[in-house]
Short mmCIF file of C-alpha atoms in Angstrom, two decimals:
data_model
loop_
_atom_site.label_atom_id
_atom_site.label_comp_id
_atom_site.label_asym_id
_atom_site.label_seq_id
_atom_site.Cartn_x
_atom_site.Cartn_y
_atom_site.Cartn_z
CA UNK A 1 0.00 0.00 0.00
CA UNK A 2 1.35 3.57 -0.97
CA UNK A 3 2.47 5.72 2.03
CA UNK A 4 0.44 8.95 2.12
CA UNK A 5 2.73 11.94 1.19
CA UNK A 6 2.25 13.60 4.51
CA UNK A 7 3.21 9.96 6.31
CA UNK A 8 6.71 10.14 3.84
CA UNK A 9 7.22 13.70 4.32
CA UNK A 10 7.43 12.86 8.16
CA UNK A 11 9.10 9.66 7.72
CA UNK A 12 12.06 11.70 6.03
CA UNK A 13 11.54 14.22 8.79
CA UNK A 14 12.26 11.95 11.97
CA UNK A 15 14.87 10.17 9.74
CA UNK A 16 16.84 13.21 9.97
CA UNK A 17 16.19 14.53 13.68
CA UNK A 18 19.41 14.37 15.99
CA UNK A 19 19.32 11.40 18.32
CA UNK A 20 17.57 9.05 15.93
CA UNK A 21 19.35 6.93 14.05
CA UNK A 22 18.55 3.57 11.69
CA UNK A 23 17.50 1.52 14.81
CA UNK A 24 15.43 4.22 16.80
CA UNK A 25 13.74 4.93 14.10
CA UNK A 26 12.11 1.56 13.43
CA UNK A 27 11.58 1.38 16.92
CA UNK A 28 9.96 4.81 16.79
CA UNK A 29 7.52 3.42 13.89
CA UNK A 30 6.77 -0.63 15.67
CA UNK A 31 5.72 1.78 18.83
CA UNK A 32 3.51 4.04 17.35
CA UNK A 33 2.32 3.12 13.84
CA UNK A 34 3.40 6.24 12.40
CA UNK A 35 6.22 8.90 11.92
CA UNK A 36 3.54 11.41 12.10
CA UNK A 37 2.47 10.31 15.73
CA UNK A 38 5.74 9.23 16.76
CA UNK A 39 7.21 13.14 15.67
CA UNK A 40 3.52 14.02 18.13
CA UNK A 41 5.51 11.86 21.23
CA UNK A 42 8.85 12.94 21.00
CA UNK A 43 9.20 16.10 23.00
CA UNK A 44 7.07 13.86 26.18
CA UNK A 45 9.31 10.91 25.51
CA UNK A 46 13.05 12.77 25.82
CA UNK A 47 11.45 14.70 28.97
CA UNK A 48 10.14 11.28 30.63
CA UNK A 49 13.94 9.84 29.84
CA UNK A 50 15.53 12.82 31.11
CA UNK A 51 16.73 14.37 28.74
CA UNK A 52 16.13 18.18 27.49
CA UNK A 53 15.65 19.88 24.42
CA UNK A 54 13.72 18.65 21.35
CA UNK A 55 15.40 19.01 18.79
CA UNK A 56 13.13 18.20 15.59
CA UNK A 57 14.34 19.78 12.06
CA UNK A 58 12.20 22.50 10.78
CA UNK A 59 9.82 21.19 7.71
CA UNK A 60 11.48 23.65 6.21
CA UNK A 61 14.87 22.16 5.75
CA UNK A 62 12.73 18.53 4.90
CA UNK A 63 10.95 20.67 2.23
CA UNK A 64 14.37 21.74 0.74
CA UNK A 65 16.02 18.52 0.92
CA UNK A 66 12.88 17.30 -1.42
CA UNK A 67 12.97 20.26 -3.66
CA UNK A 68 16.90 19.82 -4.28
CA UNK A 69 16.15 16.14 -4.84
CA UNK A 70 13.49 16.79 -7.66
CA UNK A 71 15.85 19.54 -9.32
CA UNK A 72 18.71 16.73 -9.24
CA UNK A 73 15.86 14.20 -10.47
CA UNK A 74 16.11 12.06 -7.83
CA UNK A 75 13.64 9.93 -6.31
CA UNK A 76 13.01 9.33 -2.49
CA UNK A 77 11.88 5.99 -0.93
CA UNK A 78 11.30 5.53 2.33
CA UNK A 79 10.91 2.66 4.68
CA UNK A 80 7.62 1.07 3.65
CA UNK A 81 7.06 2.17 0.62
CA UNK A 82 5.50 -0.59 -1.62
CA UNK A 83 9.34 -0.73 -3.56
CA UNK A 84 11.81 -0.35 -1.18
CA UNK A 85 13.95 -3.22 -1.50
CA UNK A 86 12.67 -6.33 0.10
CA UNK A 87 16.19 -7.91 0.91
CA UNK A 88 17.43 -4.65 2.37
CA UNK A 89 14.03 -4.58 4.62
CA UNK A 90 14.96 -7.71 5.98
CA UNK A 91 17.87 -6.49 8.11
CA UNK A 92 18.45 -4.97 11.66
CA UNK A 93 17.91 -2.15 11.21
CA UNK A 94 17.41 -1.86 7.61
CA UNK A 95 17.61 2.35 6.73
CA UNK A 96 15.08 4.71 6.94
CA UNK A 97 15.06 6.13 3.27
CA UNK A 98 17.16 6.12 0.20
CA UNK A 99 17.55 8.63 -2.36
CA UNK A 100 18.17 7.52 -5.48
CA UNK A 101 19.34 8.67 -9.49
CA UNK A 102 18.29 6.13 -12.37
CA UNK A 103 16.44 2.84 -12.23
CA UNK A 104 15.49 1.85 -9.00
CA UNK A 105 13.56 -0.90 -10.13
CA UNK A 106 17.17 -2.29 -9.97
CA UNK A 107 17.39 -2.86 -6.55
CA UNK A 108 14.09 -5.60 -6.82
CA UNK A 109 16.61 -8.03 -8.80
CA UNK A 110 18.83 -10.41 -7.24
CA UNK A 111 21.96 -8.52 -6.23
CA UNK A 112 25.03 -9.24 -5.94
CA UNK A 113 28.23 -7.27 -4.69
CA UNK A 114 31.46 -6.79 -5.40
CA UNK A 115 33.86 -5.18 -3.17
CA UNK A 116 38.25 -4.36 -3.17
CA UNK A 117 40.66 -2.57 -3.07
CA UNK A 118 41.03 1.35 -4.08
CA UNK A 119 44.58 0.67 -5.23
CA UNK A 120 44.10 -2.45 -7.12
CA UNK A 121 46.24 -4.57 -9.43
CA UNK A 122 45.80 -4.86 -13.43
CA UNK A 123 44.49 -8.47 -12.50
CA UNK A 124 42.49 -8.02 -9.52
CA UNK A 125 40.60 -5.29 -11.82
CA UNK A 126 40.68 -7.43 -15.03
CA UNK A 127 38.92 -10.30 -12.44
CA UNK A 128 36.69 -7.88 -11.01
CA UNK A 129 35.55 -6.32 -14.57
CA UNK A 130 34.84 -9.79 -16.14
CA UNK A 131 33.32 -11.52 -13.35
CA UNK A 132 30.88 -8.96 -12.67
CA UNK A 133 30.14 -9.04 -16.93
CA UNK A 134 29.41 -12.92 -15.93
CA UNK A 135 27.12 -11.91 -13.24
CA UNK A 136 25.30 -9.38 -15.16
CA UNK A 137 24.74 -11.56 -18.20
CA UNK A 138 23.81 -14.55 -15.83
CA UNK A 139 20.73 -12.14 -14.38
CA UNK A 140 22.37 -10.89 -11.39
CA UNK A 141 22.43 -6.73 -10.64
CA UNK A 142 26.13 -6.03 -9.59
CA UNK A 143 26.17 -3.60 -6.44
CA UNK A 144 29.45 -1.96 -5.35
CA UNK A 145 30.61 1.72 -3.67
CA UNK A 146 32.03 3.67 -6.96
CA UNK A 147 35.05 3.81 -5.87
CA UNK A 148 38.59 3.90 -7.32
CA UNK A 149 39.78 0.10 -8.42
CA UNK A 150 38.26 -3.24 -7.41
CA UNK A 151 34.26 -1.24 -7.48
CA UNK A 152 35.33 1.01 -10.62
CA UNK A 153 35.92 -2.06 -12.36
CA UNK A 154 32.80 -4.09 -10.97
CA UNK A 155 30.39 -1.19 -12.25
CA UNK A 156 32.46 -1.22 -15.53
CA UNK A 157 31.99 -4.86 -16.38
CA UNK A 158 28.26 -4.68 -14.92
CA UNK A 159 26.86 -1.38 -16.94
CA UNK A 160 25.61 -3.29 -19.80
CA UNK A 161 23.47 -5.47 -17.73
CA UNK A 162 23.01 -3.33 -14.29
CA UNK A 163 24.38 -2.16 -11.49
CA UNK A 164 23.73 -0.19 -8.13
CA UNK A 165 26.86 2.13 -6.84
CA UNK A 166 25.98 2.98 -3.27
CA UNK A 167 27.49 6.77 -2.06
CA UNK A 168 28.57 7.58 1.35
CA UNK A 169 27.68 11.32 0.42
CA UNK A 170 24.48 12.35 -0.78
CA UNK A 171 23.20 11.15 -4.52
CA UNK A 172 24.55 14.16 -6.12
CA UNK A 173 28.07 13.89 -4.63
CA UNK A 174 30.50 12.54 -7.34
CA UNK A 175 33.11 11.05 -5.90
CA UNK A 176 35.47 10.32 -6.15
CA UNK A 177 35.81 13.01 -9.05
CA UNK A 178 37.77 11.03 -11.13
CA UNK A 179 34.56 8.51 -11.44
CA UNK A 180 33.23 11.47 -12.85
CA UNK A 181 32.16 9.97 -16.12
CA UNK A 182 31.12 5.82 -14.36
CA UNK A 183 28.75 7.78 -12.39
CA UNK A 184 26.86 10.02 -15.06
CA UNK A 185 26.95 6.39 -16.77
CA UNK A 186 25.42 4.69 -14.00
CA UNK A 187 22.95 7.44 -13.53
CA UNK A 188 22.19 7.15 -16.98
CA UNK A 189 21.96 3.37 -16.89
CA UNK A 190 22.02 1.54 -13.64
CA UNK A 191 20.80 3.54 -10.33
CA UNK A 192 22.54 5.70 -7.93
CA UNK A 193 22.01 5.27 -4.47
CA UNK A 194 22.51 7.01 -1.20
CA UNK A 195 20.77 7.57 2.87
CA UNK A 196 22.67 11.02 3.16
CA UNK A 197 20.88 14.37 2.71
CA UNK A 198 20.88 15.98 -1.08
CA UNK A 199 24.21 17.68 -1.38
CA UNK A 200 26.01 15.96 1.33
CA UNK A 201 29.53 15.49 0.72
CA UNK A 202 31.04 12.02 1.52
CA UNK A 203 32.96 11.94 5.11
CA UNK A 204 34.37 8.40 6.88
CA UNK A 205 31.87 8.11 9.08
CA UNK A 206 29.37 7.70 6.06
CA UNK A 207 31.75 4.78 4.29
CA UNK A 208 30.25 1.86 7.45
CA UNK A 209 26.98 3.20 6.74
CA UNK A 210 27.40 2.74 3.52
CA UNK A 211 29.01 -0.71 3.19
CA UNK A 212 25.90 -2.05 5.18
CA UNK A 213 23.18 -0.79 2.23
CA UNK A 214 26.18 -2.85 -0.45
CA UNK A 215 25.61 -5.94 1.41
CA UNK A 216 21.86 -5.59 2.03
CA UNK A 217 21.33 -5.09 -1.33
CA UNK A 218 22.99 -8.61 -2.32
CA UNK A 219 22.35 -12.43 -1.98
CA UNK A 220 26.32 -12.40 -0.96
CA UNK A 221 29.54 -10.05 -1.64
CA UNK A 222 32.41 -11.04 -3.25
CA UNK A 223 35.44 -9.28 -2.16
CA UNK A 224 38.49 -9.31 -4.95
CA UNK A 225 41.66 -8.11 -3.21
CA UNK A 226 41.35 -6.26 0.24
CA UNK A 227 43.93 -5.35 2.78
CA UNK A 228 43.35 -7.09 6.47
CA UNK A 229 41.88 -3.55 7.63
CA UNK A 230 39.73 -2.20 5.23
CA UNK A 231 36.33 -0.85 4.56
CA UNK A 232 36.13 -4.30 2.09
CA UNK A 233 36.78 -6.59 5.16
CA UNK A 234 34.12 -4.54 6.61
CA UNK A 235 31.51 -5.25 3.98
CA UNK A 236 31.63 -9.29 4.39
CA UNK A 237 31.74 -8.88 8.34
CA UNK A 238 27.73 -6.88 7.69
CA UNK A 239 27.10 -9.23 5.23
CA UNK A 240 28.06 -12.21 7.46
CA UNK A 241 26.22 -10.46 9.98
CA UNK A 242 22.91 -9.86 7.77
CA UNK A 243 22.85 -13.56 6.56
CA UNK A 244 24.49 -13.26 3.14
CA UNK A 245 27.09 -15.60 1.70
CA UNK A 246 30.72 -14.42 1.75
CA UNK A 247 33.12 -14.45 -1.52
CA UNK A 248 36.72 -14.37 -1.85
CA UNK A 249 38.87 -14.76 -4.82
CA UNK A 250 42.61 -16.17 -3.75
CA UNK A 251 45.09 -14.36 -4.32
CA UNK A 252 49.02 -14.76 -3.98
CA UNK A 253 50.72 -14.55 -0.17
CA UNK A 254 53.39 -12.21 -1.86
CA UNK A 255 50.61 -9.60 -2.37
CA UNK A 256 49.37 -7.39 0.62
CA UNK A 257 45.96 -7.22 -1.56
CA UNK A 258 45.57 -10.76 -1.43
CA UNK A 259 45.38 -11.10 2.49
CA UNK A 260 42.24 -9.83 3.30
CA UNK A 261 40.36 -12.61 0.83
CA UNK A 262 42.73 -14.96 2.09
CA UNK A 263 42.08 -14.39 5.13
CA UNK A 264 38.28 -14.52 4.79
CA UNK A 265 38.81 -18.27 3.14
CA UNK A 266 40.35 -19.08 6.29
CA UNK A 267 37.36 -17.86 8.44
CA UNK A 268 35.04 -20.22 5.91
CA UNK A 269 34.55 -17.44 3.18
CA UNK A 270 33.10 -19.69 -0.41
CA UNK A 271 36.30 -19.86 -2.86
CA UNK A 272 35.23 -17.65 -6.24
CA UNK A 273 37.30 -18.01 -9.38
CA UNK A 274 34.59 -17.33 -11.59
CA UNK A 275 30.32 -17.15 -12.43
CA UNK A 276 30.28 -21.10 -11.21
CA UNK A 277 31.16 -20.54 -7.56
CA UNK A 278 28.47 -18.29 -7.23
CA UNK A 279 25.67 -20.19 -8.90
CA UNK A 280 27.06 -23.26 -7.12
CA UNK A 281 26.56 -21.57 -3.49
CA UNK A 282 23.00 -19.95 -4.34
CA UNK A 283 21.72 -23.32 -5.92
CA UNK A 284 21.91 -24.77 -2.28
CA UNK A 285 19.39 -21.93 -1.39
CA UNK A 286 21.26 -20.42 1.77
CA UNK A 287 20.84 -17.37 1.59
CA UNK A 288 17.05 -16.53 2.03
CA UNK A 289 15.43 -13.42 3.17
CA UNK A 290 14.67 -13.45 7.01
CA UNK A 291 11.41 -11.88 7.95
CA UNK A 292 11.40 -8.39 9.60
CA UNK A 293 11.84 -8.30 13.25
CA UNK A 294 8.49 -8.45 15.61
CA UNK A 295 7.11 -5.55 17.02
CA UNK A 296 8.07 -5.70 20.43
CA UNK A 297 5.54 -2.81 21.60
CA UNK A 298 2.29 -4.84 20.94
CA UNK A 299 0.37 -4.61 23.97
CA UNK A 300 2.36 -1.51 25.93
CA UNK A 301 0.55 1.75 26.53
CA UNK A 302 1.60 5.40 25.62
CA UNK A 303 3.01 6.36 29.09
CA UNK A 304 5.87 4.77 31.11
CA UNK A 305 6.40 5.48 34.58
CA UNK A 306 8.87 7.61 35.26
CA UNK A 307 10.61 5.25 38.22
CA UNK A 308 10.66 2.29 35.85
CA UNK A 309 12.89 4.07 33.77
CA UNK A 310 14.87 5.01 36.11
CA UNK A 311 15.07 1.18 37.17
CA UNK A 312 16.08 0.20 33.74
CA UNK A 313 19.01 3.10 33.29
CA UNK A 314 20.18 1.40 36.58
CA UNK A 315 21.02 -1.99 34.87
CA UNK A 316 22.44 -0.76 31.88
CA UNK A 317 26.56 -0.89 31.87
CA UNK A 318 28.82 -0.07 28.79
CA UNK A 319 28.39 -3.67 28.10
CA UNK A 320 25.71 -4.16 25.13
CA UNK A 321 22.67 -6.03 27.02
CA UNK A 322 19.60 -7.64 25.20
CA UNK A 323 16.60 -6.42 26.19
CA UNK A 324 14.94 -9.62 27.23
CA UNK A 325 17.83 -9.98 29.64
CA UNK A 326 16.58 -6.69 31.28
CA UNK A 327 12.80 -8.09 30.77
CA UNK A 328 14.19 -11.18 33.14
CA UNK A 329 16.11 -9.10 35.51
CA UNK A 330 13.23 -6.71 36.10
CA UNK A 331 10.02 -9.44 35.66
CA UNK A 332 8.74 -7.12 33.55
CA UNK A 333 7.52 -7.70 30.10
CA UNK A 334 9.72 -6.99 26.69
CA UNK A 335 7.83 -4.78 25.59
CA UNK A 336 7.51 -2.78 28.63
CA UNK A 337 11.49 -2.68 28.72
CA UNK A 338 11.66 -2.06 24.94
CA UNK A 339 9.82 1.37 25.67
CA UNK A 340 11.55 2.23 28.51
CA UNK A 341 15.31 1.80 26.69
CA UNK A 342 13.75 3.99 23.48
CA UNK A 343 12.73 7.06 25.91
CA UNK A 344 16.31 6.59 27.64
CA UNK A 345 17.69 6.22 23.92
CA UNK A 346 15.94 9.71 22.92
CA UNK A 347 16.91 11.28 25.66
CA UNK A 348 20.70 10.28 25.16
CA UNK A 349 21.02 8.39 28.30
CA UNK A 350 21.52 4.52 26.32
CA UNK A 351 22.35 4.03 22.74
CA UNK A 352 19.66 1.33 21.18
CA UNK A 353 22.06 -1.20 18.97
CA UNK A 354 20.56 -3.83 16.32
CA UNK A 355 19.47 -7.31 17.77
CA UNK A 356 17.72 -5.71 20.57
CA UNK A 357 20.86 -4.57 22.65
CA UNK A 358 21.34 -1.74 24.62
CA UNK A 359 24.59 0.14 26.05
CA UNK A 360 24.40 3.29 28.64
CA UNK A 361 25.97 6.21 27.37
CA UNK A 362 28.33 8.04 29.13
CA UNK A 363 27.58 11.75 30.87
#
């Protein structure tokens, strides 16, 4: 069912207030149905957690981030929207909205990614540019970050057929600038996609955030060459994470670009020299969807006592702790808890985390 525009326009809206990030946010909308009644709660919720300040963006600065996406001709999708992609739904927590340039229909195939290095060899590129041109003609959409090397090549070898570069900084942010001319191809072509604001320029904080919308996009992610720390590495941990199957192509011991697939074989990454690895590993039917997350608020009512909060903060520790651990500790029920850790969360006393874990946060 389509999302009213005023239910997107304030989905976009609480996707962008301060304090609520990927995971609040679905916890915001399991709670209360809506982003247009959870935006209604907020200011009562920080002041029950005890915090101060509400500090909502002006629809004013929403309205101009959907103007400059309609001059760049970009489309917006938010979290339950009848085509946001199912297989990046299915993880915790899957992001709020995506803005994106070009086909988006794209995103609805089966994916896969491929990942490397930014400095990459002649051959790790000449593997990365023909496997991906075996994936694409095979049926697969190849997914990678545009950037310089092992993803350059994966988009290059993928255009004919499709494929998805995911941005750390906002749709319209080229870069780097020397992809200049792969991303007005992709954009022409394939589909651009990015969570950041319209005009936002890439920064490393955005490149984690972005590696996790690569590998929910994909059935699995093959990585090419990849140091041992590197935001590649980083990719197959989320997808490992998120239930995808894990790719390496071997490389030579004498190269430092070969370590970081190597060392994924040794942790029980699938061997891929070529199209048949990968068809061999998805024939077995693996790697399946997982259904969204319940809705741990069924049942709990709008207003939680002040005290109980305060007995929740109490057990929380800079140690993550699962919720139903707190349920057990407290004999109270999850959902009761859950509530409790999102006002705390919103009012910057805990820090929600995926799985249902929560961590205090330091004064």
């Amino acid at each position: 069912m389509t999302l009213p525009d005023a239910e997107r326009f304030a989905r976009l809206r609480l996707a962008r207030t301060d304090r609520v990030g990927p995971v609040t946010f679905r916890q915001l909308l399991d709670r209360f149905g809506t982003a247009g009644r959870a935006l209604e709660a907020l200011p009562d919720l920080i002041r029950r957690g005890g915090g101060h300040g509400h500090d909502l963006p002006p629809a004013e600065r929403i309205e101009d981030e959907m103007e400059s996406g309609r001059r760049a001709g970009a489309r917006l999708i938010v979290f339950g929207d009848p085509d946001y992609p199912e297989m990046l739904a299915a993880i915790d927590p899957p992001p709020p909205l995506l803005w994106t340039l070009g086909d988006a229909a794209l995103m609805a195939r089966p994916c896969i990614a491929v990942v490397g290095a930014r400095i990459a060899s002649a051959g790790g590129q000449r593997i990365a540019r023909g496997l991906s041109q075996q994936l694409g003609e095979a049926g697969h959409v190849v997914v990678s970050g545009l950037a310089r090397g092992i993803d350059g090549a994966a988009h290059a070898g993928a255009l004919p057929t499709g494929t998805v570069a995911v941005l750390g900084g906002g749709v319209d942010d080229v870069y780097p600038p020397d992809n200049a001319d792969l991303y007005a191809q992709i954009a022409e072509q394939g589909c651009v996609v990015s969570e950041s604001p319209m005009g936002a320029r890439a920064q490393a904080k955005d490149f984690p955030r972005r590696n996790r919308i690569i590998s929910g996009l994909s059935r699995g992610v093959i990585v090419v060459e990849a140091e041992l720390r590197s935001g590649s590495l980083i990719t197959a941990r989320l997808a490992g994470e998120q239930g995808r199957d894990v790719f390496a192509v071997p490389g030579s011991p004498l190269d430092p670009r070969s370590r970081g697939p190597n060392e994924l074989l040794r942790q029980g990454a699938i061997l891929c020299e070529g199209l048949e690895d990968v068809e061999r590993a998805f024939s077995t039917l693996r790697t399946l969807g997982e259904p969204g997350p319940d809705n741990p608020f069924d049942g709990v009512g709008d207003d939680i006592d002040a005290a109980l909060i305060k007995r929740v903060a109490a057990l929380l520790s800079p140690t993550p702790t699962p919720r139903d651990e707190l349920a057990r500790a407290l004999g109270l029920p999850i959902g009761t808890v859950a509530a409790a850790l999102l006002e705390l969360d919103l009012a910057g006393r805990a820090e929600l985390l995926p799985g249902g874990l929560a961590v205090a946060c330091t004064p």
